[in-house]
mmCIF file of C-alpha atoms in Angstrom:
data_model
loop_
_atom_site.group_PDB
_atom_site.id
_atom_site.type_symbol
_atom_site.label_atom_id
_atom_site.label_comp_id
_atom_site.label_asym_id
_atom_site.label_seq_id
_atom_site.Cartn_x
_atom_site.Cartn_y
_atom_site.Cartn_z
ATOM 1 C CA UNK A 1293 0.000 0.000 0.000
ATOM 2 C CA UNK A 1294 1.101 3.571 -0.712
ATOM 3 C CA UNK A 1295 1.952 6.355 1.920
ATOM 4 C CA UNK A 1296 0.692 9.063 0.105
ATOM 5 C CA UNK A 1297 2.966 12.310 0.689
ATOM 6 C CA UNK A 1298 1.210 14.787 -1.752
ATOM 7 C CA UNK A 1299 -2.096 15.134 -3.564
ATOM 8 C CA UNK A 1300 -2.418 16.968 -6.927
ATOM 9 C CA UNK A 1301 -5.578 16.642 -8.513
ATOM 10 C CA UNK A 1302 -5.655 13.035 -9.730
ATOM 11 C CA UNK A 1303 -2.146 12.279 -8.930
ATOM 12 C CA UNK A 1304 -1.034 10.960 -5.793
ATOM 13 C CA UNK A 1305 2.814 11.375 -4.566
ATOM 14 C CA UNK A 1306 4.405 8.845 -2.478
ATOM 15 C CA UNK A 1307 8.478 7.846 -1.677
ATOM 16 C CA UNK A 1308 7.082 3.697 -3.006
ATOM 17 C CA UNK A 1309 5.564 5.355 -6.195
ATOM 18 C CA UNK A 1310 8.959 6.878 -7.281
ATOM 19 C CA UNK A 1311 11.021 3.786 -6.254
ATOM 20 C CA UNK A 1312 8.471 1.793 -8.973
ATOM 21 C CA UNK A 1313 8.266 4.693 -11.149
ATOM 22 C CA UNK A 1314 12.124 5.405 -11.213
ATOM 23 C CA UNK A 1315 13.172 3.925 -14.573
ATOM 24 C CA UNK A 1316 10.185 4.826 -16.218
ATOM 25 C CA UNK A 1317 10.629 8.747 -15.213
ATOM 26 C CA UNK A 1318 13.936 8.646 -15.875
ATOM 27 C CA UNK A 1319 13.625 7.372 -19.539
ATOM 28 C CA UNK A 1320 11.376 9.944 -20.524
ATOM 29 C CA UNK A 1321 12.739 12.549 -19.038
ATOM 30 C CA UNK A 1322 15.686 12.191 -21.170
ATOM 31 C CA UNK A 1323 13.312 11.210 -23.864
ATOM 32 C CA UNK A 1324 11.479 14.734 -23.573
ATOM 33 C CA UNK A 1325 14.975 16.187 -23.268
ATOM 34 C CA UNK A 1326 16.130 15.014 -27.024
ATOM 35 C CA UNK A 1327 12.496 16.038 -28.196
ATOM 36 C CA UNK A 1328 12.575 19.499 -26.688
ATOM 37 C CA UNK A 1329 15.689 20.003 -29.807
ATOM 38 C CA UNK A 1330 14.275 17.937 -32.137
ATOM 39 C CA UNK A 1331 10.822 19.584 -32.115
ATOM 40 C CA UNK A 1332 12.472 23.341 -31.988
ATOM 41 C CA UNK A 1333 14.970 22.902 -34.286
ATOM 42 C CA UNK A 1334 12.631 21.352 -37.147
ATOM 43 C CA UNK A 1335 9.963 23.204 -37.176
ATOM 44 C CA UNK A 1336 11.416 26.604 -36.647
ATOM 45 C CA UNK A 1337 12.535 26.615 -40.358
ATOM 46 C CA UNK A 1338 9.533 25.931 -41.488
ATOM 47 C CA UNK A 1339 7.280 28.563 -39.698
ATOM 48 C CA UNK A 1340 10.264 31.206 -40.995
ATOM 49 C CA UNK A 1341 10.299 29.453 -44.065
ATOM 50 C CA UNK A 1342 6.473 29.817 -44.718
ATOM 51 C CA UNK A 1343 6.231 33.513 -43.512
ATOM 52 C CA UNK A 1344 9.686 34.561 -45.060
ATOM 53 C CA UNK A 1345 8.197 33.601 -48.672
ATOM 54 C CA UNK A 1346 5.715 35.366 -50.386
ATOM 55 C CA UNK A 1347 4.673 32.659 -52.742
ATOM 56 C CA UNK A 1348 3.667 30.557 -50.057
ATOM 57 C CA UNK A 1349 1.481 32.909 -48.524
ATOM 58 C CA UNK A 1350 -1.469 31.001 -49.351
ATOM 59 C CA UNK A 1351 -4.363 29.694 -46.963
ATOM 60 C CA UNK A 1352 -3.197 26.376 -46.605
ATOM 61 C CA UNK A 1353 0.072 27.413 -45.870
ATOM 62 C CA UNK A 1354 -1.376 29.667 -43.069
ATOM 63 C CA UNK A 1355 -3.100 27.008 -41.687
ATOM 64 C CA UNK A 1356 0.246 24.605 -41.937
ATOM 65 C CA UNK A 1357 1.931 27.204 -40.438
ATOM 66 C CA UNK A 1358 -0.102 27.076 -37.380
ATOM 67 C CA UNK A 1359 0.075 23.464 -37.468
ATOM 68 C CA UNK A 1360 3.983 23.667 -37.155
ATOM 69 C CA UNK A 1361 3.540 26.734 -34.370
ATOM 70 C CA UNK A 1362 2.029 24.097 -32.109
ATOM 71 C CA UNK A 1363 4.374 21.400 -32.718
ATOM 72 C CA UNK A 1364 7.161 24.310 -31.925
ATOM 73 C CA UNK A 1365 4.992 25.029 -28.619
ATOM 74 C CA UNK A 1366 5.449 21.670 -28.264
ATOM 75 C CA UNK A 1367 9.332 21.703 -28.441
ATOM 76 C CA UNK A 1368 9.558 25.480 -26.484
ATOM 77 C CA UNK A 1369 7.115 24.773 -23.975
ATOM 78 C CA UNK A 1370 5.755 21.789 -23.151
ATOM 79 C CA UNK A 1371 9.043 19.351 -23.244
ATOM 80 C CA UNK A 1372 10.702 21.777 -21.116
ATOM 81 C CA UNK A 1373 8.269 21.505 -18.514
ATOM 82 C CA UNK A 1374 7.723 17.902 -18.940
ATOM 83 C CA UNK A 1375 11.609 17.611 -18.207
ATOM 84 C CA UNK A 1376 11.654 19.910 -15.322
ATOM 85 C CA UNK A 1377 8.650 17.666 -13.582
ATOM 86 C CA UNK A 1378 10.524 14.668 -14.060
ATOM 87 C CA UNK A 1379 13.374 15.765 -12.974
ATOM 88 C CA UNK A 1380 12.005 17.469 -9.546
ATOM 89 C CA UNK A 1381 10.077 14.536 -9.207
ATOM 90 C CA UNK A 1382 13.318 12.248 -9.118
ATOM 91 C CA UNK A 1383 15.005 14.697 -6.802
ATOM 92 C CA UNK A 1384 12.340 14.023 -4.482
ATOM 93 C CA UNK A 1385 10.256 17.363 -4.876
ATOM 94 C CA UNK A 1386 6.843 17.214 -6.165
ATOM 95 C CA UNK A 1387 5.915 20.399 -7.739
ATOM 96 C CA UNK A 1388 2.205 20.587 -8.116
ATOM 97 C CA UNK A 1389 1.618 23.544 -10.760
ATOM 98 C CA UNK A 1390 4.458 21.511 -12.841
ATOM 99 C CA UNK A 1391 1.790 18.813 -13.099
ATOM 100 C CA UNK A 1392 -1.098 21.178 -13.714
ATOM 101 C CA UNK A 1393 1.578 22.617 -16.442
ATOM 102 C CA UNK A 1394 2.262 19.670 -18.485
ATOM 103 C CA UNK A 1395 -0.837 17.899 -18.077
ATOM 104 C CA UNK A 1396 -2.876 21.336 -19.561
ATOM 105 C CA UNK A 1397 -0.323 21.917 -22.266
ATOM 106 C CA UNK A 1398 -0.570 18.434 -23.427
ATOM 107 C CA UNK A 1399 -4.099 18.355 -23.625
ATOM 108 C CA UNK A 1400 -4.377 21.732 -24.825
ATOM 109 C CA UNK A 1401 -1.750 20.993 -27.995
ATOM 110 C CA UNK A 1402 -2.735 17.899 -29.195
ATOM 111 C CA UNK A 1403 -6.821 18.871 -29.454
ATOM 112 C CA UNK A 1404 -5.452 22.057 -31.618
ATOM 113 C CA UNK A 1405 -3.302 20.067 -33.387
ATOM 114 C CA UNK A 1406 -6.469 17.737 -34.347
ATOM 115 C CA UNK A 1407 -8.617 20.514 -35.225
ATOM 116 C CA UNK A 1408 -5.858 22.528 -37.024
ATOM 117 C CA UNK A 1409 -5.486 18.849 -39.045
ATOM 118 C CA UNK A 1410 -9.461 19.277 -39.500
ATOM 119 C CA UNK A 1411 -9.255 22.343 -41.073
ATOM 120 C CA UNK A 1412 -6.593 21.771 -43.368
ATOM 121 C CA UNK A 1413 -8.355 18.708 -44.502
ATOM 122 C CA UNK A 1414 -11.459 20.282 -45.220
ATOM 123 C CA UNK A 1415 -9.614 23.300 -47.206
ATOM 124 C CA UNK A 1416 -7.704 20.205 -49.271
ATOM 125 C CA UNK A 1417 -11.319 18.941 -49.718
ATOM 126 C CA UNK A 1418 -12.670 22.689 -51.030
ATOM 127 C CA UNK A 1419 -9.144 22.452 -53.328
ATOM 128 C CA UNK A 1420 -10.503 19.418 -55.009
ATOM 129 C CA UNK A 1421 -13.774 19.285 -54.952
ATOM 130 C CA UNK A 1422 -14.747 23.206 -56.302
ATOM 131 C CA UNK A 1423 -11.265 24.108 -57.404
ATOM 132 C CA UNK A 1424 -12.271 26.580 -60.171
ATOM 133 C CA UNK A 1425 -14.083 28.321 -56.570
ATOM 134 C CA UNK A 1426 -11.439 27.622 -54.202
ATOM 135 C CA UNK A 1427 -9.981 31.288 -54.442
ATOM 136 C CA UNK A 1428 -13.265 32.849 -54.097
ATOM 137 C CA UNK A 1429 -14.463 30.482 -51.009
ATOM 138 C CA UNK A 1430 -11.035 30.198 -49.166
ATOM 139 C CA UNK A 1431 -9.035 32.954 -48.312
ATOM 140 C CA UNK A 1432 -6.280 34.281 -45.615
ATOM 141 C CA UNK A 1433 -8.686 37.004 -44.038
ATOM 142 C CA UNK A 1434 -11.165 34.321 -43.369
ATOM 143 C CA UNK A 1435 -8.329 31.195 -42.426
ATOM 144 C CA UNK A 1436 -6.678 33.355 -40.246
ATOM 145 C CA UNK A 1437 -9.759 34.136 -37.714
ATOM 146 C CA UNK A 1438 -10.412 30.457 -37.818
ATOM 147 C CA UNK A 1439 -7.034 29.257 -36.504
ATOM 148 C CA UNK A 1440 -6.859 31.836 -33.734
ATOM 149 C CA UNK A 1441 -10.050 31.106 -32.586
ATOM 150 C CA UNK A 1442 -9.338 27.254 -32.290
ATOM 151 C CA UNK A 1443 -6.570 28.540 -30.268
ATOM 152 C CA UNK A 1444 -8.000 30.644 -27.818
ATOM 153 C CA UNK A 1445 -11.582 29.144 -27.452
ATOM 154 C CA UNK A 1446 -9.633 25.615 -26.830
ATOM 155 C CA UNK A 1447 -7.281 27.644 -24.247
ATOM 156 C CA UNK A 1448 -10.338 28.653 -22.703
ATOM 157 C CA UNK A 1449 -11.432 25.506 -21.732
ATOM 158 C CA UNK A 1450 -8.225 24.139 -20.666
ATOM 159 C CA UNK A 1451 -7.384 27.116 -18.719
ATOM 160 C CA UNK A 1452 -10.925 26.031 -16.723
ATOM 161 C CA UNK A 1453 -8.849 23.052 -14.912
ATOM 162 C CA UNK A 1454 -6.404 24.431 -12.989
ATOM 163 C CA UNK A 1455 -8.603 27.459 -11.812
ATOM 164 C CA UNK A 1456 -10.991 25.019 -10.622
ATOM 165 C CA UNK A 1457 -13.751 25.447 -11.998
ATOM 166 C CA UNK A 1458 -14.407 21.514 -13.952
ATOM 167 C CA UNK A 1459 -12.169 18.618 -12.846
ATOM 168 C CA UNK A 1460 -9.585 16.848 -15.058
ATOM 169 C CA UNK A 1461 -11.793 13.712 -15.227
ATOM 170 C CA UNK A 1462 -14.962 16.273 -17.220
ATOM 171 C CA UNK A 1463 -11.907 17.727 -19.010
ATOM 172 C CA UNK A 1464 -10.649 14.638 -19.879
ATOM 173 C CA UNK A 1465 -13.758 13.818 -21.276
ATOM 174 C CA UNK A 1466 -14.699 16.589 -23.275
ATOM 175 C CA UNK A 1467 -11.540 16.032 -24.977
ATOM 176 C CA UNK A 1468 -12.187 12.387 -25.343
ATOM 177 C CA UNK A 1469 -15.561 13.797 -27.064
ATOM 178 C CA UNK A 1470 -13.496 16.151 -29.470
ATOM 179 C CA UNK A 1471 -11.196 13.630 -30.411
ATOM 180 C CA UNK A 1472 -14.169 10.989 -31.488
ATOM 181 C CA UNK A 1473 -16.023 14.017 -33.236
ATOM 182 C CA UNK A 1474 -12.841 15.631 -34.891
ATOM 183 C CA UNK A 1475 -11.511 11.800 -35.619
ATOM 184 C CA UNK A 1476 -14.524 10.909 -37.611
ATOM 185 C CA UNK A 1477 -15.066 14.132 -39.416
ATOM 186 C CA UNK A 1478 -11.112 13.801 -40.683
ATOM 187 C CA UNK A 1479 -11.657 10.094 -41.170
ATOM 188 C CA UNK A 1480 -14.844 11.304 -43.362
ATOM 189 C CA UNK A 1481 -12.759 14.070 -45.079
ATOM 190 C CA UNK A 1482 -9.958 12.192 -45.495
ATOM 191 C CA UNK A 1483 -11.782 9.326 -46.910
ATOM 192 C CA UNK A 1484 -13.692 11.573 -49.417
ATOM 193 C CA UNK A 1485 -10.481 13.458 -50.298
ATOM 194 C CA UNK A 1486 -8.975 9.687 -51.167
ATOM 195 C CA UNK A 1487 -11.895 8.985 -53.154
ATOM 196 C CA UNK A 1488 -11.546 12.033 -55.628
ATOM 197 C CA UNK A 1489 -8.134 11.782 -56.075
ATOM 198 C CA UNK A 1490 -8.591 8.117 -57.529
ATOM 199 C CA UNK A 1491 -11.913 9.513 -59.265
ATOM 200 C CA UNK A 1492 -9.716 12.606 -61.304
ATOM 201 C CA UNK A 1493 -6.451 10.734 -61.656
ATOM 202 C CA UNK A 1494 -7.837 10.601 -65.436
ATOM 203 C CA UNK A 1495 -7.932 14.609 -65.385
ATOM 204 C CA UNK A 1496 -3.938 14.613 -65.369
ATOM 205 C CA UNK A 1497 -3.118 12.428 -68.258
ATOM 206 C CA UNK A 1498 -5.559 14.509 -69.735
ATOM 207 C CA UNK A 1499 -3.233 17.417 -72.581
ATOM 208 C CA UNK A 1500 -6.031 18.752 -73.536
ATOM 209 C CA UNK A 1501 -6.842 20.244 -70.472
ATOM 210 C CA UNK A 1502 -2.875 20.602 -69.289
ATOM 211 C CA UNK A 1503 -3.238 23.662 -67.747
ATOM 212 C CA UNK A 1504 -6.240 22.530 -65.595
ATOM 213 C CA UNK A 1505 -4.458 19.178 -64.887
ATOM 214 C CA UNK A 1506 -1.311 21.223 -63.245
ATOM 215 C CA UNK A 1507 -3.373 23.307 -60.824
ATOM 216 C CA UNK A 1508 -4.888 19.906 -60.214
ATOM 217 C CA UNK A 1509 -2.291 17.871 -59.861
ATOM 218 C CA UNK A 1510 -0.332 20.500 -57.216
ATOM 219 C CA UNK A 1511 -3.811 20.047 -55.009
ATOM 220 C CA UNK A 1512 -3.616 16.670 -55.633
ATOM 221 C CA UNK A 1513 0.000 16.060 -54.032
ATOM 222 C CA UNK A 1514 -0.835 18.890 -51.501
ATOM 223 C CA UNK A 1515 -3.505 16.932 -50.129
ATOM 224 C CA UNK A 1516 -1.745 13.034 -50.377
ATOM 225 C CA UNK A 1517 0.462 14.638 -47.600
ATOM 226 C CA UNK A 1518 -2.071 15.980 -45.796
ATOM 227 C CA UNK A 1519 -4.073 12.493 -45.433
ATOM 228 C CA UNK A 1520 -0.260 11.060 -44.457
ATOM 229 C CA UNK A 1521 0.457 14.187 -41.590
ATOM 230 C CA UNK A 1522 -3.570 13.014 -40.163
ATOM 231 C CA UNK A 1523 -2.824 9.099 -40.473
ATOM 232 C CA UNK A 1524 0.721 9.992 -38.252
ATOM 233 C CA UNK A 1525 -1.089 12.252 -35.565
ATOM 234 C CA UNK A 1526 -3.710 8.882 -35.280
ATOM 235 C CA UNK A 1527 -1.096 6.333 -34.923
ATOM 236 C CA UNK A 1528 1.096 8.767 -32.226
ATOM 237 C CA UNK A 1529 -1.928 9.813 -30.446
ATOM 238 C CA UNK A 1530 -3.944 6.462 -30.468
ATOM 239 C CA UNK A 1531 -1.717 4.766 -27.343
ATOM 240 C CA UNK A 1532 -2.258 8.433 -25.911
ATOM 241 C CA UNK A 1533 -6.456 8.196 -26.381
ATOM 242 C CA UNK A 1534 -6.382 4.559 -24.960
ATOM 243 C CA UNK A 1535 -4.935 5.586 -21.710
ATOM 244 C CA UNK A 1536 -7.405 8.664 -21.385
ATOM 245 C CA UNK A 1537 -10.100 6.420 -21.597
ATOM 246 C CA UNK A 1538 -8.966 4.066 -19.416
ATOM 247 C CA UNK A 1539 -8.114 6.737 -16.927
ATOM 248 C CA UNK A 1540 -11.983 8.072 -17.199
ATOM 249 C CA UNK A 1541 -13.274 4.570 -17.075
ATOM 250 C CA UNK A 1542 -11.183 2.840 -13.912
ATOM 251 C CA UNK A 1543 -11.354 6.633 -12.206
ATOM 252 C CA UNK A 1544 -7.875 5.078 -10.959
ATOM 253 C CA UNK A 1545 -4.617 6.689 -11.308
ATOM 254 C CA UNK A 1546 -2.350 3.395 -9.753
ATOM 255 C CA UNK A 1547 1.344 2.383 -10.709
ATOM 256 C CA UNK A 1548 0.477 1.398 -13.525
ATOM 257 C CA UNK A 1549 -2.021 3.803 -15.478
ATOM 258 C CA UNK A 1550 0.740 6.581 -14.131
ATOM 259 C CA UNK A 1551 3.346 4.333 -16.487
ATOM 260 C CA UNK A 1552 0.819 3.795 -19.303
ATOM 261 C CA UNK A 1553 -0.160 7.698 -18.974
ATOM 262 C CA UNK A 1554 3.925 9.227 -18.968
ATOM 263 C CA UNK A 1555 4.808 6.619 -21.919
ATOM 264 C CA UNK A 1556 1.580 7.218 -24.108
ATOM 265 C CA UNK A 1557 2.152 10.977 -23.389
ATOM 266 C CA UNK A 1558 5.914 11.025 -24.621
ATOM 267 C CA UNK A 1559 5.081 9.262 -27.805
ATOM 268 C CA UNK A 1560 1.974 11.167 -28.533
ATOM 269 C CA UNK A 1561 4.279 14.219 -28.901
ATOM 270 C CA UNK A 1562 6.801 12.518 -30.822
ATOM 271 C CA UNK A 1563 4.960 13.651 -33.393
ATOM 272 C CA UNK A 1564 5.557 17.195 -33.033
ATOM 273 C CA UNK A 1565 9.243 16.133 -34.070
ATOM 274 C CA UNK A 1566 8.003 13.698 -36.839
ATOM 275 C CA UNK A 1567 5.572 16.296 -38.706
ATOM 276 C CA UNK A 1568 8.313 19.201 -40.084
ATOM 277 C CA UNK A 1569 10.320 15.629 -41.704
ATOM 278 C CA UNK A 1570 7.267 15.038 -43.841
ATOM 279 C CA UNK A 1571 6.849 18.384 -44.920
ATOM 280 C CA UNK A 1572 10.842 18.207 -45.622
ATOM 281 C CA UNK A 1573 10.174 15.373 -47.494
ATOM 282 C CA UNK A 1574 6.992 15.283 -49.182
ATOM 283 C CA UNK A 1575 6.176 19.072 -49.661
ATOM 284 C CA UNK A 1576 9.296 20.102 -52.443
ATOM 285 C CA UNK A 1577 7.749 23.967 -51.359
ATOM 286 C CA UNK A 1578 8.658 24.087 -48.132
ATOM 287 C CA UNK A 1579 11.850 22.273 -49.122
ATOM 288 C CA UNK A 1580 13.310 24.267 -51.467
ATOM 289 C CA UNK A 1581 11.594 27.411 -49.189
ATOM 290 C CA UNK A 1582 14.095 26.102 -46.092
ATOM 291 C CA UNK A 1583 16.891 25.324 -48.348
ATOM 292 C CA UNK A 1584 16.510 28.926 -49.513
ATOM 293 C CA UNK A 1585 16.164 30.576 -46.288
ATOM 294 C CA UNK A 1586 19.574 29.295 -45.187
ATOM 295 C CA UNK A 1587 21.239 30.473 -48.088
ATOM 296 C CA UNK A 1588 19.870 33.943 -47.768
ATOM 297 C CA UNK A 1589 21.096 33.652 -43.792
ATOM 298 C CA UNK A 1590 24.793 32.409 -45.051
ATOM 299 C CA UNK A 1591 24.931 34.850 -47.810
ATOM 300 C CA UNK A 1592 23.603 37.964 -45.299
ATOM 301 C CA UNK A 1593 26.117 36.600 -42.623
ATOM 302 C CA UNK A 1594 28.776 36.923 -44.969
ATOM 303 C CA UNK A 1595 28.089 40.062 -45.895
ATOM 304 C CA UNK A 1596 27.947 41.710 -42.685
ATOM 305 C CA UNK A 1597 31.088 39.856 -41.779
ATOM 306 C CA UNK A 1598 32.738 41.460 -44.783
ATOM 307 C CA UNK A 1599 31.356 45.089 -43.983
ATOM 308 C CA UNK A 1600 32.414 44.513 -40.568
ATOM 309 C CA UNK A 1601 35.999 43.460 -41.548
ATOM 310 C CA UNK A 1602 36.137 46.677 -43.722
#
């Protein structure tokens, strides 16, 4: 039986829980540690990338680029205090609002991450289904407002745990709920953006309507790596989903859910690390974009050097 030492919320603190949990906090500590780079250093290119060049100012490079400002929230924010829990936790110091920290800023990432995925699934969909409309129906002025509100109104609702005002087990749940919604509306999109790229495959061997059958063909790889970014975030955040529910189902936060829930957590934002390598390698934009970017910085460097020599 545990001597319990400190209560936080749903976690209970106790000198027997570390000894069992001492490997397992250890490992993803460092874990979280190598992420916290990974996650920065990727996906910082691409956000300057995207914003540093004016031909991919476009609105589902706006909505990308929000998409990669999470993951880097991920790498800034949320590693670092992942690490720094872990870390006071195996000094023997449990830190409460650490807990309340990383717990919020997991949940509050990965549901923006979903519906960020959401909307850029459904603005693929727009691309191919009433492409001669798109530029009329999608814009910037209108994507913009859209991702900042998923932001904030998300943030809202988070921010309603730690001030006390619902409990993580009705937070848990309501993002339980927006996961099953926002899983079957991609898996919908996503399926329906499959089935029209197999339906106007035709349209590109097509010369007579070549011009057409480029603009098509660009939404047509645009979106393959969009259904490839959603089918990553489902197999890193699946493990993470499973041990949610089982959390809300057992109401029991033992040994071993607390191992199931820092493991499931870790590799859920993995993917924050593993998104900006598919956009490296599937989106030639941003690649030659990034490529570009640190040329300019080597070539500006350079020159300054050379002025300052002078």
């Amino acid at each position: 039986m545990e001597n319990n030492t400190a209560d936080c919320a749903f976690f209970k603190d106790s000198q027997y829980r570390r000894v069992q949990m001492f490997s397992a906090n250890y490992a993803v500590m460092i874990l979280n540690c190598i992420l916290c780079f990974t996650a920065t250093l990727q996906n910082v290119p691409v956000i300057m990338a995207i914003i540093r060049t004016p031909s991919l100012h476009n609105p589902s490079n706006v909505l990308l680029c929000s998409l990669a400002i999470t993951d880097l929230a991920v790498g800034v924010v949320v590693h670092p205090i992942f690490v720094a829990f872990k870390a006071r936790l195996l000094q023997g110091d449990f830190v409460c609002p650490l807990l309340f920290a990383k717990e919020g800023l997991v949940i509050y990432t990965a549901i923006v991450s979903m519906l960020t995925l959401l909307a850029i699934s459904l603005e693929r969909l727009i691309a191919l289904y009433v492409h001669l409309r798109y530029k009329e129906l999608v814009t910037i002025p209108r994507v913009i407002p859209i991702a900042i509100a998923m932001w904030f109104l998300w943030g809202l609702i988070v921010c309603a745990w730690p001030l006390g005002l619902i409990d993580i087990y009705i937070l848990s749940l309501v993002g339980i709920i927006i996961i099953v919604v926002v899983g079957v509306a991609l898996t919908v999109a996503c399926a329906i953006i499959f089935r029209i790229l197999r339906r106007h495959q035709a349209v590109i061997m097509d010369q007579s309507k070549l011009q057409a059958a480029k603009t098509f063909s660009r939404s047509r790889k645009s979106a393959a790596v969009i259904l490839q970014v959603v089918i990553l975030f489902f197999v890193f955040y699946a493990p993470c989903t499973y041990a949610t529910i089982r959390f809300n189902l057992t109401k029991d936060f033992d040994i071993s859910q607390n191992i199931l829930w820092e493991i499931t957590e870790t590799v859920a934002l993995i993917n924050a690390s593993v998104n900006p390598l598919m956009y490296y390698w599937k989106m030639g934009s941003i690649r030659r974009a990034v490529k570009n970017l640190f040329c300019v910085s080597r070539e500006e460097l350079f020159q300054r050097t050379t002025e300052f020599s002078m």
